Coordinates of C-alpha atoms in Angstrom, one line a residue:
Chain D
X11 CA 16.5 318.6 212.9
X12 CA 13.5 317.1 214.5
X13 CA 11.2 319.3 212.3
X14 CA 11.3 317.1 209.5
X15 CA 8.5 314.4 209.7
X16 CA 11.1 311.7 208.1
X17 CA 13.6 312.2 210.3
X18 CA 11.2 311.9 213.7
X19 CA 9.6 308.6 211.9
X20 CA 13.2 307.5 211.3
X21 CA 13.9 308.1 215.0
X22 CA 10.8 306.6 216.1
X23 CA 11.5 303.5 214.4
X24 CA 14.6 302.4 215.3
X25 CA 13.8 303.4 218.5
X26 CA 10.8 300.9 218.5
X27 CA 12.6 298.3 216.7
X28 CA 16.0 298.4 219.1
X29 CA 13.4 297.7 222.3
X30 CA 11.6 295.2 220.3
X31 CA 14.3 293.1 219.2
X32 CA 15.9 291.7 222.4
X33 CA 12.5 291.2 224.5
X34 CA 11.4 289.8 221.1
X35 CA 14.1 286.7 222.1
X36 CA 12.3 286.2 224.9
X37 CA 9.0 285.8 223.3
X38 CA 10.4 283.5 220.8
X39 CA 12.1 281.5 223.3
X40 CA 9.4 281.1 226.1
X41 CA 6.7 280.4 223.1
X42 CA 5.1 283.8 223.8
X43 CA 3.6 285.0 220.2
X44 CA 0.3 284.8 221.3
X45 CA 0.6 286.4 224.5
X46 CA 2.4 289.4 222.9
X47 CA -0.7 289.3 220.0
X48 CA -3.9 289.6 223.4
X49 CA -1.4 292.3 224.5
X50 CA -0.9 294.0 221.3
X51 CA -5.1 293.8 220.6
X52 CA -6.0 294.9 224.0
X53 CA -4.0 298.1 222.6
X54 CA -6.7 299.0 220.8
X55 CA -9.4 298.8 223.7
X56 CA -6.8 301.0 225.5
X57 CA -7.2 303.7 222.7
X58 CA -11.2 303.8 222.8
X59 CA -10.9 304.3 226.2
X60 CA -8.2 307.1 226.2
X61 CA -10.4 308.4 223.7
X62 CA -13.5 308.7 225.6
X63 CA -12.0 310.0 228.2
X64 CA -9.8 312.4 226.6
X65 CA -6.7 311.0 228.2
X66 CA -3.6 310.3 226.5
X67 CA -3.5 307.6 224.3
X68 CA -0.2 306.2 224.9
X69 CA -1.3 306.3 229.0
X70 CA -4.8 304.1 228.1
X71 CA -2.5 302.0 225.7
X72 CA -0.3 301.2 228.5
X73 CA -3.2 300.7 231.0
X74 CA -5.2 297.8 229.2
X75 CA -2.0 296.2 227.5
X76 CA -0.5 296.0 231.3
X77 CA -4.2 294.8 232.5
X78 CA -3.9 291.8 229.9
X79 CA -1.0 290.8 230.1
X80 CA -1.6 290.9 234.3
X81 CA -4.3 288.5 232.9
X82 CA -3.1 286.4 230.8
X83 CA 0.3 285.8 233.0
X84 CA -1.4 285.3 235.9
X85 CA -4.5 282.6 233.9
X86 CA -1.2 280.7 232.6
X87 CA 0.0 277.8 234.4
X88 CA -3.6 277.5 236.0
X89 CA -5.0 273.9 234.3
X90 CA -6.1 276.5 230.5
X91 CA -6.1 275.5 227.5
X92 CA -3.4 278.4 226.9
X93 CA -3.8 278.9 223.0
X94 CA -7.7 278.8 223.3
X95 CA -7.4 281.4 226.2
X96 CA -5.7 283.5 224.3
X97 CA -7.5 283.5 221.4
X98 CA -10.1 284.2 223.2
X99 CA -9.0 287.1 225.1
X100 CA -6.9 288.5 222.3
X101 CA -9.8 288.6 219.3
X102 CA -12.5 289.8 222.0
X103 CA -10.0 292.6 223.5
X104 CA -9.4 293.7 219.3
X105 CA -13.5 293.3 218.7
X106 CA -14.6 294.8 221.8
X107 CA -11.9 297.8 221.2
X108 CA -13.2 298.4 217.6
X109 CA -17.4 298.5 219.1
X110 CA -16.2 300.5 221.9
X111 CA -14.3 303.2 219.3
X112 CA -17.9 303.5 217.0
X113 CA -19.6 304.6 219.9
X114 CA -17.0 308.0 219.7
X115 CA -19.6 310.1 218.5
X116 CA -17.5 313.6 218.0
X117 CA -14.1 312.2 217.6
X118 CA -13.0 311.7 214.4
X119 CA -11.1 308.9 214.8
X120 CA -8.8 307.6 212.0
X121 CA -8.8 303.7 213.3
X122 CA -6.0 302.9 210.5
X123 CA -4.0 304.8 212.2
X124 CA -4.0 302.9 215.6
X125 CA -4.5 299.3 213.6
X126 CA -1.3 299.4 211.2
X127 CA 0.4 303.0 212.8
X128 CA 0.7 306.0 211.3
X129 CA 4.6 306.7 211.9
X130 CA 4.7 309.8 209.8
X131 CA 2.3 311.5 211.7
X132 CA 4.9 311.2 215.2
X133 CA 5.1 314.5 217.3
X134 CA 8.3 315.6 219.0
X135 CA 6.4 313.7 221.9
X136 CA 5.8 311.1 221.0
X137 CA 9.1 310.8 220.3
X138 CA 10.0 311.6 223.5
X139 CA 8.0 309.1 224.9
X140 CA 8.9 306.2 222.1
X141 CA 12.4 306.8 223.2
X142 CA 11.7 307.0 227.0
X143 CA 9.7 303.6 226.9
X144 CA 12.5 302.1 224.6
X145 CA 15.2 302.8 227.0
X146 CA 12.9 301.9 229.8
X147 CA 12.9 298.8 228.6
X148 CA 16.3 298.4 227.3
X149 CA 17.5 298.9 230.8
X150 CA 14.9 296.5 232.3
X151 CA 16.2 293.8 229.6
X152 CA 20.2 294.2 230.2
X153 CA 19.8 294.5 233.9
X154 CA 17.6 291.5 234.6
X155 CA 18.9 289.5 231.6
X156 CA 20.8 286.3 234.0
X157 CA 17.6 285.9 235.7
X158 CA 15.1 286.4 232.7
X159 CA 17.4 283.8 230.9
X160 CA 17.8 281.6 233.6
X161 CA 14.1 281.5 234.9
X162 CA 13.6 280.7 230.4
X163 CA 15.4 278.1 230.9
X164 CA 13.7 276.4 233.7
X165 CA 11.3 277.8 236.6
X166 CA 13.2 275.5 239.0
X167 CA 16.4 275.8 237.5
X168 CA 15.8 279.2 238.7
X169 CA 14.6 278.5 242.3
X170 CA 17.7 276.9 243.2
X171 CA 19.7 279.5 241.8
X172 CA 17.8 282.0 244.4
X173 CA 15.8 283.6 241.3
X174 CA 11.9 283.7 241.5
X175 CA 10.8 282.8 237.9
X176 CA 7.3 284.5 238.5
X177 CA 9.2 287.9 239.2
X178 CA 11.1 287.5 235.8
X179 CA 8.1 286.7 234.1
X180 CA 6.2 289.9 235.8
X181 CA 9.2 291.8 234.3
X182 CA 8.9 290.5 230.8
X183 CA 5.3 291.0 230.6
X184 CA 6.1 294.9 232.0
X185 CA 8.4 295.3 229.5
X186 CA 5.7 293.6 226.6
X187 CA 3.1 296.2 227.8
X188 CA 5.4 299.1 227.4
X189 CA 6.9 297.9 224.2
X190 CA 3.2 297.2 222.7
X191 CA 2.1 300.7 223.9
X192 CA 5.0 302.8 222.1
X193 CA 4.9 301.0 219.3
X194 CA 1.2 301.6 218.6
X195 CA 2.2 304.7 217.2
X196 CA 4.7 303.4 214.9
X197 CA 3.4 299.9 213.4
X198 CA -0.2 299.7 214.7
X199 CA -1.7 297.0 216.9
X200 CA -1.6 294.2 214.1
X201 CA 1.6 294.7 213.4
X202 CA 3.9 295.1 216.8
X203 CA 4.4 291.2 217.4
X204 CA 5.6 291.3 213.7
X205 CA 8.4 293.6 215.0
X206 CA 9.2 291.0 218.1
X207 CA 9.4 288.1 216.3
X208 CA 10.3 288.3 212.8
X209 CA 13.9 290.1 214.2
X210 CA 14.2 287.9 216.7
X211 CA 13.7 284.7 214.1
X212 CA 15.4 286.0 211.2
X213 CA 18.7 286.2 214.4
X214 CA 18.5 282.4 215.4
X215 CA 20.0 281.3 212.3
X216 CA 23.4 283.8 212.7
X217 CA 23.3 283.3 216.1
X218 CA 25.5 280.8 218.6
X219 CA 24.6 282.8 221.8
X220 CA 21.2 284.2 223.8
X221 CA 23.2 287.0 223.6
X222 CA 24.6 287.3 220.3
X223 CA 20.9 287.1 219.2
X224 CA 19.5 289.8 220.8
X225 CA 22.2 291.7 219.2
X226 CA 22.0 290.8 216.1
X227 CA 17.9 290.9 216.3
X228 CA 18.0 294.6 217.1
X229 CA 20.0 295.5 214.4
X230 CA 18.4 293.5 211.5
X231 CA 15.2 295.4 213.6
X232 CA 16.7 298.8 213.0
X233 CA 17.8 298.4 209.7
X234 CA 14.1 296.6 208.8
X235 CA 13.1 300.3 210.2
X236 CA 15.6 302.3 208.4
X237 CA 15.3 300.0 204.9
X238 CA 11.4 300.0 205.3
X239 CA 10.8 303.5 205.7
X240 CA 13.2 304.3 202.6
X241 CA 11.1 302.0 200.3
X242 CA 7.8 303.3 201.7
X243 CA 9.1 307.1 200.7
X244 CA 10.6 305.6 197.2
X245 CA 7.1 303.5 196.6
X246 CA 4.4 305.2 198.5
X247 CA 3.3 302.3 200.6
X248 CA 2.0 302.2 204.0
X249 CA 4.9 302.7 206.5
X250 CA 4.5 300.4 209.1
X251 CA 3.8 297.3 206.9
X252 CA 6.8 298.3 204.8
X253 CA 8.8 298.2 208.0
X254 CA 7.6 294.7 208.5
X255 CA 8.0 293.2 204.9
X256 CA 11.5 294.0 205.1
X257 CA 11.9 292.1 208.1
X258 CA 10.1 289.3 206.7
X259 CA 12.3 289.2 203.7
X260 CA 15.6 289.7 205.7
X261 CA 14.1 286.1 208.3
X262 CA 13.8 284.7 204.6
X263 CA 17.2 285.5 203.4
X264 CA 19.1 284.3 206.9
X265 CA 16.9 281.3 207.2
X266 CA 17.0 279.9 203.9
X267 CA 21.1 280.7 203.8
X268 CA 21.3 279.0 207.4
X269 CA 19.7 276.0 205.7
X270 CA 21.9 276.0 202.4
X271 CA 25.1 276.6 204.1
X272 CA 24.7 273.6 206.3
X273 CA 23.6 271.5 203.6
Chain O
X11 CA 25.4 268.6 261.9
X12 CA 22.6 268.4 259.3
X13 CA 22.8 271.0 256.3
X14 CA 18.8 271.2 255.6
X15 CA 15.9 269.7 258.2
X16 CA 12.0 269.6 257.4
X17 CA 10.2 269.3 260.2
X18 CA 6.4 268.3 259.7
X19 CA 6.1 269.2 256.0
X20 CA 2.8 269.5 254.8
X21 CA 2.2 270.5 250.6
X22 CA -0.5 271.3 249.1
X23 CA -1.0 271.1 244.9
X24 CA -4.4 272.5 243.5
X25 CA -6.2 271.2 246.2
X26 CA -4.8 267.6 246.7
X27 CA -2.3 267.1 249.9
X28 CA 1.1 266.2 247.7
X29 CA 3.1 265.9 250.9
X30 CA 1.6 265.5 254.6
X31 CA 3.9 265.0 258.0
X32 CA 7.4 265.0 256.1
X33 CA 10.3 264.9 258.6
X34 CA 13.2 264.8 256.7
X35 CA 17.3 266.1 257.2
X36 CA 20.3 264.9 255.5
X37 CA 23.6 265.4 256.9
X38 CA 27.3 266.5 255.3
X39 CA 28.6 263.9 252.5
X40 CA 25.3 261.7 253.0
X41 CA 23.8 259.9 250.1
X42 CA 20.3 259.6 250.7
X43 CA 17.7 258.2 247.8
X44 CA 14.0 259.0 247.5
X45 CA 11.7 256.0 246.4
X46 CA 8.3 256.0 245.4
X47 CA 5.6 255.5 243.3
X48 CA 4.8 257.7 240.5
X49 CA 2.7 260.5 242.0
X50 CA 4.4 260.0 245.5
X51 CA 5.2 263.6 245.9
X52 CA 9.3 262.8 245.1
X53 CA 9.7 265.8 242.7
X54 CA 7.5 268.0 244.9
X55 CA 10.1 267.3 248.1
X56 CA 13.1 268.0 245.9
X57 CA 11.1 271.3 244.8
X58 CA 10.3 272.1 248.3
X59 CA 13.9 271.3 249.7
X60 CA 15.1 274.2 246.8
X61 CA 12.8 277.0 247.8
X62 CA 10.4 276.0 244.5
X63 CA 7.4 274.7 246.1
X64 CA 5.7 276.9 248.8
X65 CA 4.5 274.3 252.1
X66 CA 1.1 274.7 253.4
X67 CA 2.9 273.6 256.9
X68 CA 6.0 272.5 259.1
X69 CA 9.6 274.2 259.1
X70 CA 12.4 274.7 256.7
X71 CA 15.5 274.9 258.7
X72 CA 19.2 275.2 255.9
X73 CA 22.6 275.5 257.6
X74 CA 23.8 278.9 257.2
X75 CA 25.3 279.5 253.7
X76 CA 24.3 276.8 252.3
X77 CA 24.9 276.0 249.1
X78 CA 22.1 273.5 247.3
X79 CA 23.4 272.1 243.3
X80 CA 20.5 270.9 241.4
X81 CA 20.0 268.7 238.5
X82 CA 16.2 268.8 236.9
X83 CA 15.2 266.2 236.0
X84 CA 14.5 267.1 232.1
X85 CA 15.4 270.1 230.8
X86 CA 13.7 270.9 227.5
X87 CA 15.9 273.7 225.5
X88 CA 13.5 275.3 223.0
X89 CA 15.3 274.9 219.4
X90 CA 14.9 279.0 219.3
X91 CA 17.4 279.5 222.0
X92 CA 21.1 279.0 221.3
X93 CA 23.1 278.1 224.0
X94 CA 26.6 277.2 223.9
X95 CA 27.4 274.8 227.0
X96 CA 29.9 277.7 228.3
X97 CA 27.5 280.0 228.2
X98 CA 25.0 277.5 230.1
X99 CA 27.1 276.9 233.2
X100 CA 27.6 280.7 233.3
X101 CA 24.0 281.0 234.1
X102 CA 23.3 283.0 236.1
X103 CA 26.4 284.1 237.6
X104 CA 29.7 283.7 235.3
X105 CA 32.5 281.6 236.1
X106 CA 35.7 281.5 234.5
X107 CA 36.9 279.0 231.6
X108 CA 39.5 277.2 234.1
X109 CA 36.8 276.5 236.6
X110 CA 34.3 275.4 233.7
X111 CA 36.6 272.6 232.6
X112 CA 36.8 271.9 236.0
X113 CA 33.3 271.3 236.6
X114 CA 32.8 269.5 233.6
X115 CA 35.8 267.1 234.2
X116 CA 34.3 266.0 238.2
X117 CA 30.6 265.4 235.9
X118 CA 32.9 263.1 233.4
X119 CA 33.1 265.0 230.5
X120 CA 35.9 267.2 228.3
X121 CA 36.1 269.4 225.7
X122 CA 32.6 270.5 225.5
X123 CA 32.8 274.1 226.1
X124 CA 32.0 275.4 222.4
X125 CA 29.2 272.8 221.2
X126 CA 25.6 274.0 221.0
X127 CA 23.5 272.4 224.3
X128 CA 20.9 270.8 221.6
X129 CA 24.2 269.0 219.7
X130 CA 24.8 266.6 222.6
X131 CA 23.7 263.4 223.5
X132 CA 21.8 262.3 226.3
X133 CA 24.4 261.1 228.6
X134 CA 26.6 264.1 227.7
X135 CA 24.0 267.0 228.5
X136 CA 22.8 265.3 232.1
X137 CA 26.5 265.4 232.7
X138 CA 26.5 269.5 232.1
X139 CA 23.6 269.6 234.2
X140 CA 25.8 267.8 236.6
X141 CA 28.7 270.2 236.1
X142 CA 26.9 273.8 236.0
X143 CA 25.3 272.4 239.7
X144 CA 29.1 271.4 240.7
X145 CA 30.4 274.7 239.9
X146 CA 28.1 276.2 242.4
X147 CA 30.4 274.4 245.2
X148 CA 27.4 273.0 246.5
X149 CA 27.3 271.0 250.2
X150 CA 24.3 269.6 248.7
X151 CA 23.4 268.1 245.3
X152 CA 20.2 267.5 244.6
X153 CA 19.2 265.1 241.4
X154 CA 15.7 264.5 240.5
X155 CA 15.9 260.9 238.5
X156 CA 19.6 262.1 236.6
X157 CA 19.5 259.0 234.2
X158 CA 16.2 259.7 232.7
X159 CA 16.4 258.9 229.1
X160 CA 19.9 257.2 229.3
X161 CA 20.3 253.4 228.7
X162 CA 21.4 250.7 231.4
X163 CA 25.2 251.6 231.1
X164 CA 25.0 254.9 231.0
X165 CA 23.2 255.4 233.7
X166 CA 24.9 252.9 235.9
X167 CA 28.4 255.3 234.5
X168 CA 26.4 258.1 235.7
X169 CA 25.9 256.8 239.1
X170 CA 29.5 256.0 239.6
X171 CA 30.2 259.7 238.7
X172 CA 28.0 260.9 241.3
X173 CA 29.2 258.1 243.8
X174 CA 32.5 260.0 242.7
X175 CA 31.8 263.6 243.5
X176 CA 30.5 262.2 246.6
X177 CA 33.8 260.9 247.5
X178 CA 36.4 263.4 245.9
X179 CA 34.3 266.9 247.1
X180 CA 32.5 265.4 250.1
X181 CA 29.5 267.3 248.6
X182 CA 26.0 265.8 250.1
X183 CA 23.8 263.8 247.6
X184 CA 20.0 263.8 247.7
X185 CA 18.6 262.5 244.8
X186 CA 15.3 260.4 243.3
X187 CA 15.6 257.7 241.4
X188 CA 13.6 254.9 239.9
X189 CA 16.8 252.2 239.2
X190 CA 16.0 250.6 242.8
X191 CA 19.0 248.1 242.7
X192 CA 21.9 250.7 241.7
X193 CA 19.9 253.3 244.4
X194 CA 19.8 250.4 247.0
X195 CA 23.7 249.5 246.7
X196 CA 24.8 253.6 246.6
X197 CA 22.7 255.3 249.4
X198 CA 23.8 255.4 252.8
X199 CA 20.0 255.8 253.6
X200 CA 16.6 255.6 251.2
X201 CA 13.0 257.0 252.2
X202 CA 10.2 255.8 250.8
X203 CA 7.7 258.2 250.1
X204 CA 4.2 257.7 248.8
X205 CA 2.6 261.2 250.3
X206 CA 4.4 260.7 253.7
X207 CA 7.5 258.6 254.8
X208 CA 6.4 255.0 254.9
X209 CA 9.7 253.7 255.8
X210 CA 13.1 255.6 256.0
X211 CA 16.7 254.2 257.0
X212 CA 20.1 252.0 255.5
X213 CA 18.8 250.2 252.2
X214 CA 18.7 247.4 254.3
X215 CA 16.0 247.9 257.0
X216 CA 13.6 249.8 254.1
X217 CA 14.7 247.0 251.7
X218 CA 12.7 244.5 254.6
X219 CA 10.5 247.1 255.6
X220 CA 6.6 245.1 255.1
X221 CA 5.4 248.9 254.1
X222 CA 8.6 249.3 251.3
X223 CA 7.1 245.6 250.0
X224 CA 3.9 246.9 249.9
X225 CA 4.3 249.2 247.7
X226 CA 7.2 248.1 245.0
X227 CA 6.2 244.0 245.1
X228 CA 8.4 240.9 244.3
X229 CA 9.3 242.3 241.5
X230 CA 12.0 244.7 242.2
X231 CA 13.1 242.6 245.4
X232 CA 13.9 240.1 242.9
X233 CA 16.2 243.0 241.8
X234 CA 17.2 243.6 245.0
X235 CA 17.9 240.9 246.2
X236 CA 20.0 239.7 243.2
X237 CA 22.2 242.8 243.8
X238 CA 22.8 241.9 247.5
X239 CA 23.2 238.0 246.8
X240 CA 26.5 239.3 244.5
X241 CA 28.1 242.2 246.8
X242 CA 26.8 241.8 250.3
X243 CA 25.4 238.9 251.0
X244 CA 27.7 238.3 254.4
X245 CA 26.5 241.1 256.0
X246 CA 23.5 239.4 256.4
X247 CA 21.9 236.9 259.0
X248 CA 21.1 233.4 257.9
X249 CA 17.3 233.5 257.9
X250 CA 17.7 236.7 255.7
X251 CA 19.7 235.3 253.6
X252 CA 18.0 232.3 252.8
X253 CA 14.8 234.4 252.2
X254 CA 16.8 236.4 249.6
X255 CA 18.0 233.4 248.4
X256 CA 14.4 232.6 246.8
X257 CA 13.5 236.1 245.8
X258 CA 16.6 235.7 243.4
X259 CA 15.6 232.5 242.4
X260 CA 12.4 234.0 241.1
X261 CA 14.4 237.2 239.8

């Protein structure tokens, strides 16, 4: 079953997009976009790197995403101008990671494929790591979720309830590295935030509960996978961008009917 | 016995001494008040008392199993993030509905269960914050400035309520407030903080303390002592009294 490349990129996509979709809350909530954006672009320094040194890509992914987030979460809170800082360290990371994959002499390396993912191109092990990092995450999500939404709330909220909010936010940006690093494959660098927010956004509208928003996120997150990869077969467009129109359209359609309904 | 004791507290906050020699303990089902100036280092005590604020010196002793409720003093929901108030007090542990309705009965309110956190107004959402620390069964309540953003009678409603679960639940009250006449008339003691303990006792003996004048003026004695000059006046000595007497004149 796994030999046929549209059922693997089906796989790997709702895979992605079920881990996405409730850490994606949390980004939306704590005001995180561009955080999850210096993570996502230091992706791509990660894959020159792995490159070079002939090392896994998904391992060097992992690496530099984890080292900038480490960063960036540890520069917060610290007197920065936080959006400056980040634009900073998120544009550089992407610039510096494009110079540093030219100077690949050797390698024929297909940048597209790292920038906006090439999702029909997953391996069986890829898949098997898309899935291991998904559920990784998943289980980091459900089993600090009271804490992670508690220490969202309020840092000292979450003191007094015996919770250390800087732990919490160490997991979050664990699981942000991870997610950004398995999802290279499938949506690119530009593109993962896309599939963190835009599920998470198009939820708040349906939603009455943290809760019933992550839900709901991750499946409007696997069927934007699902519906997206369909219309790029039917249309021939690129994969991962199709993936992420359909999310757009679906945050239009519960956003604007959220606002009709209540007029 | 006392539930929490600092001994010598020093803080430190991106290199400018917050706190310095704070001695402070509060005992079962006292109310005591923190005064100050803005910048006096009130918030930073309340953060240090709940294990927020690490101390760059001096002891933290809490009473075995101690239980510590605390109200922020704002709390900033992002519009992203819906939140019914049941699902708020169930954060982080869960409590059941009966023991919900509870809470939010003791903090003055009803019926609130199913709205949306951002759907409520300003006295109504201090009182959940009220409630979710009540259901904790706390020995100690800690408030940093509660009526922040409510008008004169709703905060003066919310201090009764406090004065309230004070008296029905015996719970310990710590809190900072800025509403020196309604903080004077409620504590059983006030401290005065402005980076150390200027003055510290009944709402009496800071009230006359030169140091306590020093910092808050004729202004809010003219508060002060209006308040005393219409509930307590006869507890006082005659040379007191007369003194008051012309601060409420001026007031």
């Amino acid at each position: 079953m796994l030999d046929d490349f549209l059922i693997r990129a089906t796989l790997a996509g709702v895979g992605v997009a079920l881990a996405a979709a409730p850490l994606g809350c949390f980004v939306v909530w704590r005001r995180m976009a561009y955080f999850g954006d210096a993570t996502a672009h230091a992706a791509i320094l990660g894959v020159a790197l792995s490159l070079a040194l002939s090392t896994s890509v998904f391992a060097g992914a992992l690496a530099v995403a984890l080292i900038m987030a480490l960063t960036v979460s540890t520069l917060s809170g610290r007197g920065y101008a936080m959006d400056t800082l980040l634009g900073v360290l998120a544009h550089s990371a992407l610039a510096f990671g494009l110079v540093a994959v030219s100077f690949l002499h050797g390698v024929r390396v297909d940048l597209n494929a790292y920038l906006f993912g090439d999702i029909l191109a997953v391996s069986t092990t890829d898949l098997a790591v898309i899935w291991a990092g998904a559920a990784l995450v998943g289980v980091l999500t459900i089993w600090r979720w009271s804490a992670l939404l508690t220490a969202t709330l309020n840092p000292d909220l979450a003191y007094a309830s015996g919770i250390d909010p800087k732990r919490e936010q160490l997991v979050l940006t664990l699981g942000l590295a991870i997610v950004v690093a398995v999802a290279i494959k499938v949506v690119g660098a530009l593109l993962i935030v896309a599939l963190l927010i835009i599920p998470a956004a198009s939820a708040r509208p349906l939603s009455r509960t943290p809760e019933a928003m992550a839900l709901i996120a991750a499946l409007i997150g696997g069927l934007s996978a699902l519906a997206g990869l369909r219309a790029s077969f039917l249309w021939d467009t690129p994969t991962g961008p199709t993936i992420v129109c359909v999310a757009a359209v679906i945050f239009l359609l519960t956003n604007l009917s959220a606002r009709f309904l209540r007029v | 016995m006392s539930l929490i004791t600092l001994t010598n507290i020093g803080v430190r906050l991106g290199g400018h001494q917050a706190l310095s020699h704070v001695d402070f303990s509060i005992d079962e089902g006292e109310i005591v008040t923190v005064v100050g100036p803005n910048g006096s280092g009130k918030t930073t005590l309340l953060r240090t008392i709940i294990g927020a604020q690490k101390t760059s010196s001096g002891r933290i002793e809490r009473a075995r199993g101690l239980r510590v409720g605390y109200v922020p003093q704002s709390l900033s929901i992002d519009s992203t993030l819906p939140l019914t108030v049941r699902r708020f007090l169930s954060l982080p542990l869960r409590h059941s509905g009966a023991a919900m309705e509870a809470a939010l009965i003791q903090a003055g309110v009803e019926g609130l269960l199913n709205r949306q956190m951002s759907a409520l107004s300003g006295g109504q959402f201090q009182r959940v914050l009220l409630a979710r620390a009540l259901l904790k069964k706390p020995d100690l309540l800690i408030l940093d400035e509660p009526t922040t953003g409510l008008d004169q009678p709703g905060s003066a409603s919310l201090y009764r309520q406090i004065e309230q679960v004070r008296a029905t639940l015996g719970t310990a009250i710590l809190m900072v407030s800025h509403e020196l006449h309604v903080v004077m008339s409620a504590s059983d003691r006030v401290i005065c903080l402005n980076g150390h303990v200027c003055c510290h006792g009944t709402p009496e003996i800071v009230a006359s303390a030169p140091e306590y004048r020093a910092l808050f003026g004729t202004g809010t004695q003219g508060a002060l002592a209006l308040y005393r000059h219409d509930h307590d006046h006869h507890h006082h000595s005659h040379a007191d009294h007369s003194h008051e007497h012309g601060a409420c004149d001026h007031a």
